[in-house]
Amino acid sequence: MFKEGSDAHFRKFATATAEQGKGYGTRLLNHVLEAAGEAGATRIYCNARTNKAEFYKKFGLASTGQTFAKGGKDYVIMERRLGASEEPGITNGRDSND
C-alpha cells in the first residue's frame, strides 16, 4: 500500500490459483483496508482486472468508470471511502474466489 496525501493505493494484489478459495485474499485485503484507515487515508483505490472486480465489490470498492488496458489485460479503477465517510453496512465477507 502506498499513501499519497489522503489517498491510499494498493497494487499487485493476487492469489495464486491453487490457493484461491482459502480466505488468503480476504484476510490480506481486510488488513490493507484497516491499515489504510489507521494511516489516515480517506480513500483507497486500486487498478483491478475487470474479471476480478466482483471480488473487490464485496469489500465496498466501487468502479470509478475509468478503464484501461495494459499488457493485454483490461483494468478498472476501483475506490472506497474510508473513515467517517464510509458507507454503513459494508461487510467484508469471504468468497470462494479469494
mmCIF file with all atom_site columns, N, CA, C and O in Angstrom, residues 35-91:
data_model
loop_
_atom_site.group_PDB
_atom_site.id
_atom_site.type_symbol
_atom_site.label_atom_id
_atom_site.label_alt_id
_atom_site.label_comp_id
_atom_site.label_asym_id
_atom_site.label_entity_id
_atom_site.label_seq_id
_atom_site.pdbx_PDB_ins_code
_atom_site.Cartn_x
_atom_site.Cartn_y
_atom_site.Cartn_z
_atom_site.occupancy
_atom_site.B_iso_or_equiv
_atom_site.pdbx_formal_charge
_atom_site.auth_seq_id
_atom_site.auth_comp_id
_atom_site.auth_asym_id
_atom_site.auth_atom_id
_atom_site.pdbx_PDB_model_num
ATOM 1   N N  . ALA A 1 35 ? -5.256  -0.964  7.610   1.00 0.00 ? 35 ALA A N  1
ATOM 2   C CA . ALA A 1 35 ? -4.008  -0.198  7.669   1.00 0.00 ? 35 ALA A CA 1
ATOM 3   C C  . ALA A 1 35 ? -4.168  1.163   7.006   1.00 0.00 ? 35 ALA A C  1
ATOM 4   O O  . ALA A 1 35 ? -3.644  2.167   7.497   1.00 0.00 ? 35 ALA A O  1
ATOM 5   N N  . ALA A 1 36 ? -4.896  1.217   5.897   1.00 0.00 ? 36 ALA A N  1
ATOM 6   C CA . ALA A 1 36 ? -5.115  2.490   5.212   1.00 0.00 ? 36 ALA A CA 1
ATOM 7   C C  . ALA A 1 36 ? -5.892  3.455   6.111   1.00 0.00 ? 36 ALA A C  1
ATOM 8   O O  . ALA A 1 36 ? -5.553  4.634   6.201   1.00 0.00 ? 36 ALA A O  1
ATOM 9   N N  . GLY A 1 37 ? -6.919  2.949   6.773   1.00 0.00 ? 37 GLY A N  1
ATOM 10  C CA . GLY A 1 37 ? -7.688  3.788   7.693   1.00 0.00 ? 37 GLY A CA 1
ATOM 11  C C  . GLY A 1 37 ? -6.845  4.270   8.856   1.00 0.00 ? 37 GLY A C  1
ATOM 12  O O  . GLY A 1 37 ? -6.906  5.444   9.240   1.00 0.00 ? 37 GLY A O  1
ATOM 13  N N  . GLU A 1 38 ? -6.033  3.373   9.425   1.00 0.00 ? 38 GLU A N  1
ATOM 14  C CA . GLU A 1 38 ? -5.169  3.740   10.539  1.00 0.00 ? 38 GLU A CA 1
ATOM 15  C C  . GLU A 1 38 ? -4.116  4.766   10.120  1.00 0.00 ? 38 GLU A C  1
ATOM 16  O O  . GLU A 1 38 ? -3.675  5.575   10.928  1.00 0.00 ? 38 GLU A O  1
ATOM 17  N N  . ALA A 1 39 ? -3.729  4.741   8.846   1.00 0.00 ? 39 ALA A N  1
ATOM 18  C CA . ALA A 1 39 ? -2.733  5.695   8.335   1.00 0.00 ? 39 ALA A CA 1
ATOM 19  C C  . ALA A 1 39 ? -3.371  7.049   8.015   1.00 0.00 ? 39 ALA A C  1
ATOM 20  O O  . ALA A 1 39 ? -2.679  7.967   7.592   1.00 0.00 ? 39 ALA A O  1
ATOM 21  N N  . GLY A 1 40 ? -4.688  7.151   8.185   1.00 0.00 ? 40 GLY A N  1
ATOM 22  C CA . GLY A 1 40 ? -5.361  8.424   7.960   1.00 0.00 ? 40 GLY A CA 1
ATOM 23  C C  . GLY A 1 40 ? -5.897  8.624   6.553   1.00 0.00 ? 40 GLY A C  1
ATOM 24  O O  . GLY A 1 40 ? -6.341  9.723   6.212   1.00 0.00 ? 40 GLY A O  1
ATOM 25  N N  . ALA A 1 41 ? -5.863  7.581   5.735   1.00 0.00 ? 41 ALA A N  1
ATOM 26  C CA . ALA A 1 41 ? -6.407  7.709   4.378   1.00 0.00 ? 41 ALA A CA 1
ATOM 27  C C  . ALA A 1 41 ? -7.922  7.848   4.444   1.00 0.00 ? 41 ALA A C  1
ATOM 28  O O  . ALA A 1 41 ? -8.571  7.224   5.282   1.00 0.00 ? 41 ALA A O  1
ATOM 29  N N  . THR A 1 42 ? -8.469  8.668   3.575   1.00 0.00 ? 42 THR A N  1
ATOM 30  C CA . THR A 1 42 ? -9.927  8.794   3.483   1.00 0.00 ? 42 THR A CA 1
ATOM 31  C C  . THR A 1 42 ? -10.462 8.133   2.219   1.00 0.00 ? 42 THR A C  1
ATOM 32  O O  . THR A 1 42 ? -11.668 8.015   2.034   1.00 0.00 ? 42 THR A O  1
ATOM 33  N N  . ARG A 1 43 ? -9.545  7.706   1.339   1.00 0.00 ? 43 ARG A N  1
ATOM 34  C CA . ARG A 1 43 ? -9.926  6.996   0.121   1.00 0.00 ? 43 ARG A CA 1
ATOM 35  C C  . ARG A 1 43 ? -8.846  5.979   -0.203  1.00 0.00 ? 43 ARG A C  1
ATOM 36  O O  . ARG A 1 43 ? -7.659  6.257   -0.070  1.00 0.00 ? 43 ARG A O  1
ATOM 37  N N  . ILE A 1 44 ? -9.284  4.793   -0.623  1.00 0.00 ? 44 ILE A N  1
ATOM 38  C CA . ILE A 1 44 ? -8.340  3.783   -1.088  1.00 0.00 ? 44 ILE A CA 1
ATOM 39  C C  . ILE A 1 44 ? -8.781  3.360   -2.477  1.00 0.00 ? 44 ILE A C  1
ATOM 40  O O  . ILE A 1 44 ? -9.973  3.312   -2.773  1.00 0.00 ? 44 ILE A O  1
ATOM 41  N N  . TYR A 1 45 ? -7.811  3.089   -3.344  1.00 0.00 ? 45 TYR A N  1
ATOM 42  C CA . TYR A 1 45 ? -8.156  2.690   -4.703  1.00 0.00 ? 45 TYR A CA 1
ATOM 43  C C  . TYR A 1 45 ? -7.159  1.670   -5.241  1.00 0.00 ? 45 TYR A C  1
ATOM 44  O O  . TYR A 1 45 ? -6.069  1.483   -4.684  1.00 0.00 ? 45 TYR A O  1
ATOM 45  N N  . CYS A 1 46 ? -7.589  0.989   -6.313  1.00 0.00 ? 46 CYS A N  1
ATOM 46  C CA . CYS A 1 46 ? -6.729  0.016   -6.971  1.00 0.00 ? 46 CYS A CA 1
ATOM 47  C C  . CYS A 1 46 ? -7.090  -0.066  -8.442  1.00 0.00 ? 46 CYS A C  1
ATOM 48  O O  . CYS A 1 46 ? -8.155  0.381   -8.858  1.00 0.00 ? 46 CYS A O  1
ATOM 49  N N  . ASN A 1 47 ? -6.184  -0.631  -9.213  1.00 0.00 ? 47 ASN A N  1
ATOM 50  C CA . ASN A 1 47 ? -6.426  -0.941  -10.619 1.00 0.00 ? 47 ASN A CA 1
ATOM 51  C C  . ASN A 1 47 ? -6.758  -2.426  -10.663 1.00 0.00 ? 47 ASN A C  1
ATOM 52  O O  . ASN A 1 47 ? -5.864  -3.265  -10.624 1.00 0.00 ? 47 ASN A O  1
ATOM 53  N N  . ALA A 1 48 ? -8.043  -2.746  -10.715 1.00 0.00 ? 48 ALA A N  1
ATOM 54  C CA . ALA A 1 48 ? -8.486  -4.134  -10.657 1.00 0.00 ? 48 ALA A CA 1
ATOM 55  C C  . ALA A 1 48 ? -8.651  -4.691  -12.061 1.00 0.00 ? 48 ALA A C  1
ATOM 56  O O  . ALA A 1 48 ? -9.179  -4.015  -12.943 1.00 0.00 ? 48 ALA A O  1
ATOM 57  N N  . ARG A 1 49 ? -8.218  -5.935  -12.250 1.00 0.00 ? 49 ARG A N  1
ATOM 58  C CA . ARG A 1 49 ? -8.537  -6.586  -13.511 1.00 0.00 ? 49 ARG A CA 1
ATOM 59  C C  . ARG A 1 49 ? -10.061 -6.679  -13.596 1.00 0.00 ? 49 ARG A C  1
ATOM 60  O O  . ARG A 1 49 ? -10.716 -6.999  -12.600 1.00 0.00 ? 49 ARG A O  1
ATOM 61  N N  . THR A 1 50 ? -10.611 -6.365  -14.737 1.00 0.00 ? 50 THR A N  1
ATOM 62  C CA . THR A 1 50 ? -12.071 -6.303  -14.844 1.00 0.00 ? 50 THR A CA 1
ATOM 63  C C  . THR A 1 50 ? -12.725 -7.637  -14.496 1.00 0.00 ? 50 THR A C  1
ATOM 64  O O  . THR A 1 50 ? -13.824 -7.639  -13.928 1.00 0.00 ? 50 THR A O  1
ATOM 65  N N  . ASN A 1 51 ? -12.059 -8.742  -14.769 1.00 0.00 ? 51 ASN A N  1
ATOM 66  C CA . ASN A 1 51 ? -12.651 -10.042 -14.442 1.00 0.00 ? 51 ASN A CA 1
ATOM 67  C C  . ASN A 1 51 ? -12.586 -10.367 -12.952 1.00 0.00 ? 51 ASN A C  1
ATOM 68  O O  . ASN A 1 51 ? -13.141 -11.369 -12.515 1.00 0.00 ? 51 ASN A O  1
ATOM 69  N N  . LYS A 1 52 ? -11.955 -9.516  -12.157 1.00 0.00 ? 52 LYS A N  1
ATOM 70  C CA . LYS A 1 52 ? -11.874 -9.710  -10.705 1.00 0.00 ? 52 LYS A CA 1
ATOM 71  C C  . LYS A 1 52 ? -12.587 -8.597  -9.927  1.00 0.00 ? 52 LYS A C  1
ATOM 72  O O  . LYS A 1 52 ? -12.538 -8.561  -8.700  1.00 0.00 ? 52 LYS A O  1
ATOM 73  N N  . ALA A 1 53 ? -13.269 -7.707  -10.625 1.00 0.00 ? 53 ALA A N  1
ATOM 74  C CA . ALA A 1 53 ? -13.920 -6.566  -9.975  1.00 0.00 ? 53 ALA A CA 1
ATOM 75  C C  . ALA A 1 53 ? -14.947 -6.990  -8.922  1.00 0.00 ? 53 ALA A C  1
ATOM 76  O O  . ALA A 1 53 ? -15.093 -6.326  -7.891  1.00 0.00 ? 53 ALA A O  1
ATOM 77  N N  . GLU A 1 54 ? -15.636 -8.094  -9.158  1.00 0.00 ? 54 GLU A N  1
ATOM 78  C CA . GLU A 1 54 ? -16.655 -8.546  -8.191  1.00 0.00 ? 54 GLU A CA 1
ATOM 79  C C  . GLU A 1 54 ? -16.040 -8.849  -6.828  1.00 0.00 ? 54 GLU A C  1
ATOM 80  O O  . GLU A 1 54 ? -16.677 -8.623  -5.799  1.00 0.00 ? 54 GLU A O  1
ATOM 81  N N  . PHE A 1 55 ? -14.827 -9.366  -6.809  1.00 0.00 ? 55 PHE A N  1
ATOM 82  C CA . PHE A 1 55 ? -14.155 -9.634  -5.535  1.00 0.00 ? 55 PHE A CA 1
ATOM 83  C C  . PHE A 1 55 ? -14.015 -8.347  -4.734  1.00 0.00 ? 55 PHE A C  1
ATOM 84  O O  . PHE A 1 55 ? -14.345 -8.300  -3.548  1.00 0.00 ? 55 PHE A O  1
ATOM 85  N N  . TYR A 1 56 ? -13.578 -7.278  -5.363  1.00 0.00 ? 56 TYR A N  1
ATOM 86  C CA . TYR A 1 56 ? -13.360 -6.011  -4.674  1.00 0.00 ? 56 TYR A CA 1
ATOM 87  C C  . TYR A 1 56 ? -14.672 -5.357  -4.249  1.00 0.00 ? 56 TYR A C  1
ATOM 88  O O  . TYR A 1 56 ? -14.727 -4.674  -3.229  1.00 0.00 ? 56 TYR A O  1
ATOM 89  N N  . LYS A 1 57 ? -15.737 -5.590  -4.998  1.00 0.00 ? 57 LYS A N  1
ATOM 90  C CA . LYS A 1 57 ? -17.044 -5.032  -4.636  1.00 0.00 ? 57 LYS A CA 1
ATOM 91  C C  . LYS A 1 57 ? -17.520 -5.555  -3.282  1.00 0.00 ? 57 LYS A C  1
ATOM 92  O O  . LYS A 1 57 ? -18.195 -4.845  -2.543  1.00 0.00 ? 57 LYS A O  1
ATOM 93  N N  . LYS A 1 58 ? -17.149 -6.781  -2.935  1.00 0.00 ? 58 LYS A N  1
ATOM 94  C CA . LYS A 1 58 ? -17.542 -7.352  -1.646  1.00 0.00 ? 58 LYS A CA 1
ATOM 95  C C  . LYS A 1 58 ? -16.968 -6.561  -0.475  1.00 0.00 ? 58 LYS A C  1
ATOM 96  O O  . LYS A 1 58 ? -17.457 -6.666  0.645   1.00 0.00 ? 58 LYS A O  1
ATOM 97  N N  . PHE A 1 59 ? -15.950 -5.782  -0.730  1.00 0.00 ? 59 PHE A N  1
ATOM 98  C CA . PHE A 1 59 ? -15.279 -5.005  0.308   1.00 0.00 ? 59 PHE A CA 1
ATOM 99  C C  . PHE A 1 59 ? -15.628 -3.528  0.227   1.00 0.00 ? 59 PHE A C  1
ATOM 100 O O  . PHE A 1 59 ? -14.967 -2.693  0.837   1.00 0.00 ? 59 PHE A O  1
ATOM 101 N N  . GLY A 1 60 ? -16.640 -3.207  -0.552  1.00 0.00 ? 60 GLY A N  1
ATOM 102 C CA . GLY A 1 60 ? -17.103 -1.833  -0.636  1.00 0.00 ? 60 GLY A CA 1
ATOM 103 C C  . GLY A 1 60 ? -16.404 -0.986  -1.672  1.00 0.00 ? 60 GLY A C  1
ATOM 104 O O  . GLY A 1 60 ? -16.680 0.211   -1.766  1.00 0.00 ? 60 GLY A O  1
ATOM 105 N N  . LEU A 1 61 ? -15.514 -1.558  -2.461  1.00 0.00 ? 61 LEU A N  1
ATOM 106 C CA . LEU A 1 61 ? -14.891 -0.791  -3.534  1.00 0.00 ? 61 LEU A CA 1
ATOM 107 C C  . LEU A 1 61 ? -15.864 -0.719  -4.706  1.00 0.00 ? 61 LEU A C  1
ATOM 108 O O  . LEU A 1 61 ? -16.565 -1.691  -4.996  1.00 0.00 ? 61 LEU A O  1
ATOM 109 N N  . ALA A 1 62 ? -15.923 0.418   -5.349  1.00 0.00 ? 62 ALA A N  1
ATOM 110 C CA . ALA A 1 62 ? -16.832 0.629   -6.473  1.00 0.00 ? 62 ALA A CA 1
ATOM 111 C C  . ALA A 1 62 ? -16.047 1.139   -7.675  1.00 0.00 ? 62 ALA A C  1
ATOM 112 O O  . ALA A 1 62 ? -15.047 1.837   -7.525  1.00 0.00 ? 62 ALA A O  1
ATOM 113 N N  . SER A 1 63 ? -16.538 0.826   -8.834  1.00 0.00 ? 63 SER A N  1
ATOM 114 C CA . SER A 1 63 ? -15.898 1.271   -10.073 1.00 0.00 ? 63 SER A CA 1
ATOM 115 C C  . SER A 1 63 ? -15.990 2.788   -10.185 1.00 0.00 ? 63 SER A C  1
ATOM 116 O O  . SER A 1 63 ? -17.025 3.373   -9.891  1.00 0.00 ? 63 SER A O  1
ATOM 117 N N  . THR A 1 64 ? -14.910 3.395   -10.630 1.00 0.00 ? 64 THR A N  1
ATOM 118 C CA . THR A 1 64 ? -14.928 4.833   -10.909 1.00 0.00 ? 64 THR A CA 1
ATOM 119 C C  . THR A 1 64 ? -15.397 5.100   -12.329 1.00 0.00 ? 64 THR A C  1
ATOM 120 O O  . THR A 1 64 ? -15.601 6.249   -12.707 1.00 0.00 ? 64 THR A O  1
ATOM 121 N N  . GLY A 1 65 ? -15.502 4.031   -13.131 1.00 0.00 ? 65 GLY A N  1
ATOM 122 C CA . GLY A 1 65 ? -15.849 4.180   -14.538 1.00 0.00 ? 65 GLY A CA 1
ATOM 123 C C  . GLY A 1 65 ? -14.634 4.362   -15.429 1.00 0.00 ? 65 GLY A C  1
ATOM 124 O O  . GLY A 1 65 ? -14.750 4.351   -16.645 1.00 0.00 ? 65 GLY A O  1
ATOM 125 N N  . GLN A 1 66 ? -13.463 4.526   -14.811 1.00 0.00 ? 66 GLN A N  1
ATOM 126 C CA . GLN A 1 66 ? -12.227 4.686   -15.579 1.00 0.00 ? 66 GLN A CA 1
ATOM 127 C C  . GLN A 1 66 ? -11.637 3.307   -15.850 1.00 0.00 ? 66 GLN A C  1
ATOM 128 O O  . GLN A 1 66 ? -11.405 2.535   -14.922 1.00 0.00 ? 66 GLN A O  1
ATOM 129 N N  . THR A 1 67 ? -11.403 3.005   -17.130 1.00 0.00 ? 67 THR A N  1
ATOM 130 C CA . THR A 1 67 ? -10.839 1.720   -17.514 1.00 0.00 ? 67 THR A CA 1
ATOM 131 C C  . THR A 1 67 ? -9.619  1.941   -18.402 1.00 0.00 ? 67 THR A C  1
ATOM 132 O O  . THR A 1 67 ? -9.456  3.009   -18.991 1.00 0.00 ? 67 THR A O  1
ATOM 133 N N  . PHE A 1 68 ? -8.778  0.922   -18.477 1.00 0.00 ? 68 PHE A N  1
ATOM 134 C CA . PHE A 1 68 ? -7.613  0.975   -19.359 1.00 0.00 ? 68 PHE A CA 1
ATOM 135 C C  . PHE A 1 68 ? -7.132  -0.445  -19.610 1.00 0.00 ? 68 PHE A C  1
ATOM 136 O O  . PHE A 1 68 ? -7.529  -1.380  -18.916 1.00 0.00 ? 68 PHE A O  1
ATOM 137 N N  . ALA A 1 69 ? -6.293  -0.603  -20.592 1.00 0.00 ? 69 ALA A N  1
ATOM 138 C CA . ALA A 1 69 ? -5.691  -1.896  -20.907 1.00 0.00 ? 69 ALA A CA 1
ATOM 139 C C  . ALA A 1 69 ? -4.176  -1.768  -20.780 1.00 0.00 ? 69 ALA A C  1
ATOM 140 O O  . ALA A 1 69 ? -3.596  -0.728  -21.106 1.00 0.00 ? 69 ALA A O  1
ATOM 141 N N  . LYS A 1 70 ? -3.564  -2.843  -20.270 1.00 0.00 ? 70 LYS A N  1
ATOM 142 C CA . LYS A 1 70 ? -2.107  -2.859  -20.129 1.00 0.00 ? 70 LYS A CA 1
ATOM 143 C C  . LYS A 1 70 ? -1.654  -4.314  -20.187 1.00 0.00 ? 70 LYS A C  1
ATOM 144 O O  . LYS A 1 70 ? -2.230  -5.164  -19.503 1.00 0.00 ? 70 LYS A O  1
ATOM 145 N N  . GLY A 1 71 ? -0.669  -4.570  -21.018 1.00 0.00 ? 71 GLY A N  1
ATOM 146 C CA . GLY A 1 71 ? -0.144  -5.926  -21.120 1.00 0.00 ? 71 GLY A CA 1
ATOM 147 C C  . GLY A 1 71 ? -1.181  -6.942  -21.564 1.00 0.00 ? 71 GLY A C  1
ATOM 148 O O  . GLY A 1 71 ? -1.133  -8.091  -21.128 1.00 0.00 ? 71 GLY A O  1
ATOM 149 N N  . GLY A 1 72 ? -2.126  -6.513  -22.376 1.00 0.00 ? 72 GLY A N  1
ATOM 150 C CA . GLY A 1 72 ? -3.151  -7.420  -22.861 1.00 0.00 ? 72 GLY A CA 1
ATOM 151 C C  . GLY A 1 72 ? -4.271  -7.710  -21.885 1.00 0.00 ? 72 GLY A C  1
ATOM 152 O O  . GLY A 1 72 ? -5.115  -8.559  -22.136 1.00 0.00 ? 72 GLY A O  1
ATOM 153 N N  . LYS A 1 73 ? -4.299  -6.995  -20.738 1.00 0.00 ? 73 LYS A N  1
ATOM 154 C CA . LYS A 1 73 ? -5.347  -7.194  -19.737 1.00 0.00 ? 73 LYS A CA 1
ATOM 155 C C  . LYS A 1 73 ? -6.130  -5.904  -19.559 1.00 0.00 ? 73 LYS A C  1
ATOM 156 O O  . LYS A 1 73 ? -5.578  -4.806  -19.663 1.00 0.00 ? 73 LYS A O  1
ATOM 157 N N  . ASP A 1 74 ? -7.426  -6.050  -19.280 1.00 0.00 ? 74 ASP A N  1
ATOM 158 C CA . ASP A 1 74 ? -8.298  -4.902  -19.055 1.00 0.00 ? 74 ASP A CA 1
ATOM 159 C C  . ASP A 1 74 ? -8.434  -4.637  -17.563 1.00 0.00 ? 74 ASP A C  1
ATOM 160 O O  . ASP A 1 74 ? -8.592  -5.573  -16.762 1.00 0.00 ? 74 ASP A O  1
ATOM 161 N N  . TYR A 1 75 ? -8.383  -3.361  -17.217 1.00 0.00 ? 75 TYR A N  1
ATOM 162 C CA . TYR A 1 75 ? -8.453  -2.937  -15.818 1.00 0.00 ? 75 TYR A CA 1
ATOM 163 C C  . TYR A 1 75 ? -9.534  -1.889  -15.629 1.00 0.00 ? 75 TYR A C  1
ATOM 164 O O  . TYR A 1 75 ? -9.862  -1.143  -16.547 1.00 0.00 ? 75 TYR A O  1
ATOM 165 N N  . VAL A 1 76 ? -10.047 -1.809  -14.398 1.00 0.00 ? 76 VAL A N  1
ATOM 166 C CA . VAL A 1 76 ? -10.971 -0.760  -13.990 1.00 0.00 ? 76 VAL A CA 1
ATOM 167 C C  . VAL A 1 76 ? -10.435 -0.191  -12.674 1.00 0.00 ? 76 VAL A C  1
ATOM 168 O O  . VAL A 1 76 ? -9.964  -0.941  -11.819 1.00 0.00 ? 76 VAL A O  1
ATOM 169 N N  . ILE A 1 77 ? -10.473 1.110   -12.534 1.00 0.00 ? 77 ILE A N  1
ATOM 170 C CA . ILE A 1 77 ? -10.046 1.735   -11.287 1.00 0.00 ? 77 ILE A CA 1
ATOM 171 C C  . ILE A 1 77 ? -11.220 1.672   -10.317 1.00 0.00 ? 77 ILE A C  1
ATOM 172 O O  . ILE A 1 77 ? -12.335 2.097   -10.638 1.00 0.00 ? 77 ILE A O  1
ATOM 173 N N  . MET A 1 78 ? -10.966 1.096   -9.144  1.00 0.00 ? 78 MET A N  1
ATOM 174 C CA . MET A 1 78 ? -11.999 0.947   -8.122  1.00 0.00 ? 78 MET A CA 1
ATOM 175 C C  . MET A 1 78 ? -11.569 1.692   -6.876  1.00 0.00 ? 78 MET A C  1
ATOM 176 O O  . MET A 1 78 ? -10.370 1.785   -6.583  1.00 0.00 ? 78 MET A O  1
ATOM 177 N N  . GLU A 1 79 ? -12.548 2.228   -6.142  1.00 0.00 ? 79 GLU A N  1
ATOM 178 C CA . GLU A 1 79 ? -12.232 3.014   -4.955  1.00 0.00 ? 79 GLU A CA 1
ATOM 179 C C  . GLU A 1 79 ? -13.245 2.791   -3.850  1.00 0.00 ? 79 GLU A C  1
ATOM 180 O O  . GLU A 1 79 ? -14.349 2.302   -4.087  1.00 0.00 ? 79 GLU A O  1
ATOM 181 N N  . ARG A 1 80 ? -12.846 3.164   -2.647  1.00 0.00 ? 80 ARG A N  1
ATOM 182 C CA . ARG A 1 80 ? -13.714 3.115   -1.475  1.00 0.00 ? 80 ARG A CA 1
ATOM 183 C C  . ARG A 1 80 ? -13.343 4.266   -0.563  1.00 0.00 ? 80 ARG A C  1
ATOM 184 O O  . ARG A 1 80 ? -12.157 4.565   -0.379  1.00 0.00 ? 80 ARG A O  1
ATOM 185 N N  . ARG A 1 81 ? -14.333 4.893   0.009   1.00 0.00 ? 81 ARG A N  1
ATOM 186 C CA . ARG A 1 81 ? -14.112 5.940   1.011   1.00 0.00 ? 81 ARG A CA 1
ATOM 187 C C  . ARG A 1 81 ? -13.881 5.267   2.349   1.00 0.00 ? 81 ARG A C  1
ATOM 188 O O  . ARG A 1 81 ? -14.495 4.247   2.662   1.00 0.00 ? 81 ARG A O  1
ATOM 189 N N  . LEU A 1 82 ? -13.016 5.835   3.160   1.00 0.00 ? 82 LEU A N  1
ATOM 190 C CA . LEU A 1 82 ? -12.671 5.283   4.464   1.00 0.00 ? 82 LEU A CA 1
ATOM 191 C C  . LEU A 1 82 ? -12.996 6.280   5.571   1.00 0.00 ? 82 LEU A C  1
ATOM 192 O O  . LEU A 1 82 ? -13.128 7.467   5.319   1.00 0.00 ? 82 LEU A O  1
ATOM 193 N N  . GLY A 1 83 ? -13.062 5.784   6.793   1.00 0.00 ? 83 GLY A N  1
ATOM 194 C CA . GLY A 1 83 ? -13.263 6.659   7.938   1.00 0.00 ? 83 GLY A CA 1
ATOM 195 C C  . GLY A 1 83 ? -14.698 7.091   8.107   1.00 0.00 ? 83 GLY A C  1
ATOM 196 O O  . GLY A 1 83 ? -15.627 6.360   7.793   1.00 0.00 ? 83 GLY A O  1
ATOM 197 N N  . ALA A 1 84 ? -14.888 8.317   8.574   1.00 0.00 ? 84 ALA A N  1
ATOM 198 C CA . ALA A 1 84 ? -16.216 8.833   8.886   1.00 0.00 ? 84 ALA A CA 1
ATOM 199 C C  . ALA A 1 84 ? -17.124 8.852   7.671   1.00 0.00 ? 84 ALA A C  1
ATOM 200 O O  . ALA A 1 84 ? -18.338 8.788   7.804   1.00 0.00 ? 84 ALA A O  1
ATOM 201 N N  . SER A 1 85 ? -16.546 8.925   6.482   1.00 0.00 ? 85 SER A N  1
ATOM 202 C CA . SER A 1 85 ? -17.364 8.995   5.272   1.00 0.00 ? 85 SER A CA 1
ATOM 203 C C  . SER A 1 85 ? -17.718 7.615   4.716   1.00 0.00 ? 85 SER A C  1
ATOM 204 O O  . SER A 1 85 ? -18.357 7.513   3.690   1.00 0.00 ? 85 SER A O  1
ATOM 205 N N  . GLU A 1 86 ? -17.300 6.535   5.413   1.00 0.00 ? 86 GLU A N  1
ATOM 206 C CA . GLU A 1 86 ? -17.591 5.184   4.937   1.00 0.00 ? 86 GLU A CA 1
ATOM 207 C C  . GLU A 1 86 ? -19.080 4.923   4.927   1.00 0.00 ? 86 GLU A C  1
ATOM 208 O O  . GLU A 1 86 ? -19.824 5.422   5.762   1.00 0.00 ? 86 GLU A O  1
ATOM 209 N N  . GLU A 1 87 ? -19.497 4.099   3.974   1.00 0.00 ? 87 GLU A N  1
ATOM 210 C CA . GLU A 1 87 ? -20.892 3.720   3.901   1.00 0.00 ? 87 GLU A CA 1
ATOM 211 C C  . GLU A 1 87 ? -21.189 2.696   4.983   1.00 0.00 ? 87 GLU A C  1
ATOM 212 O O  . GLU A 1 87 ? -20.445 1.744   5.164   1.00 0.00 ? 87 GLU A O  1
ATOM 213 N N  . PRO A 1 88 ? -22.310 2.867   5.725   1.00 0.00 ? 88 PRO A N  1
ATOM 214 C CA . PRO A 1 88 ? -22.661 1.868   6.735   1.00 0.00 ? 88 PRO A CA 1
ATOM 215 C C  . PRO A 1 88 ? -23.098 0.571   6.061   1.00 0.00 ? 88 PRO A C  1
ATOM 216 O O  . PRO A 1 88 ? -23.568 0.568   4.930   1.00 0.00 ? 88 PRO A O  1
ATOM 217 N N  . GLY A 1 89 ? -22.925 -0.538  6.769   1.00 0.00 ? 89 GLY A N  1
ATOM 218 C CA . GLY A 1 89 ? -23.417 -1.812  6.258   1.00 0.00 ? 89 GLY A CA 1
ATOM 219 C C  . GLY A 1 89 ? -22.454 -2.554  5.344   1.00 0.00 ? 89 GLY A C  1
ATOM 220 O O  . GLY A 1 89 ? -22.794 -3.609  4.844   1.00 0.00 ? 89 GLY A O  1
ATOM 221 N N  . ILE A 1 90 ? -21.262 -2.047  5.121   1.00 0.00 ? 90 ILE A N  1
ATOM 222 C CA . ILE A 1 90 ? -20.296 -2.753  4.287   1.00 0.00 ? 90 ILE A CA 1
ATOM 223 C C  . ILE A 1 90 ? -19.767 -3.941  5.098   1.00 0.00 ? 90 ILE A C  1
ATOM 224 O O  . ILE A 1 90 ? -19.336 -3.778  6.236   1.00 0.00 ? 90 ILE A O  1
ATOM 225 N N  . THR A 1 91 ? -19.807 -5.104  4.529   1.00 0.00 ? 91 THR A N  1
ATOM 226 C CA . THR A 1 91 ? -19.266 -6.273  5.200   1.00 0.00 ? 91 THR A CA 1
ATOM 227 C C  . THR A 1 91 ? -18.124 -6.831  4.378   1.00 0.00 ? 91 THR A C  1
ATOM 228 O O  . THR A 1 91 ? -18.125 -6.722  3.151   1.00 0.00 ? 91 THR A O  1
#
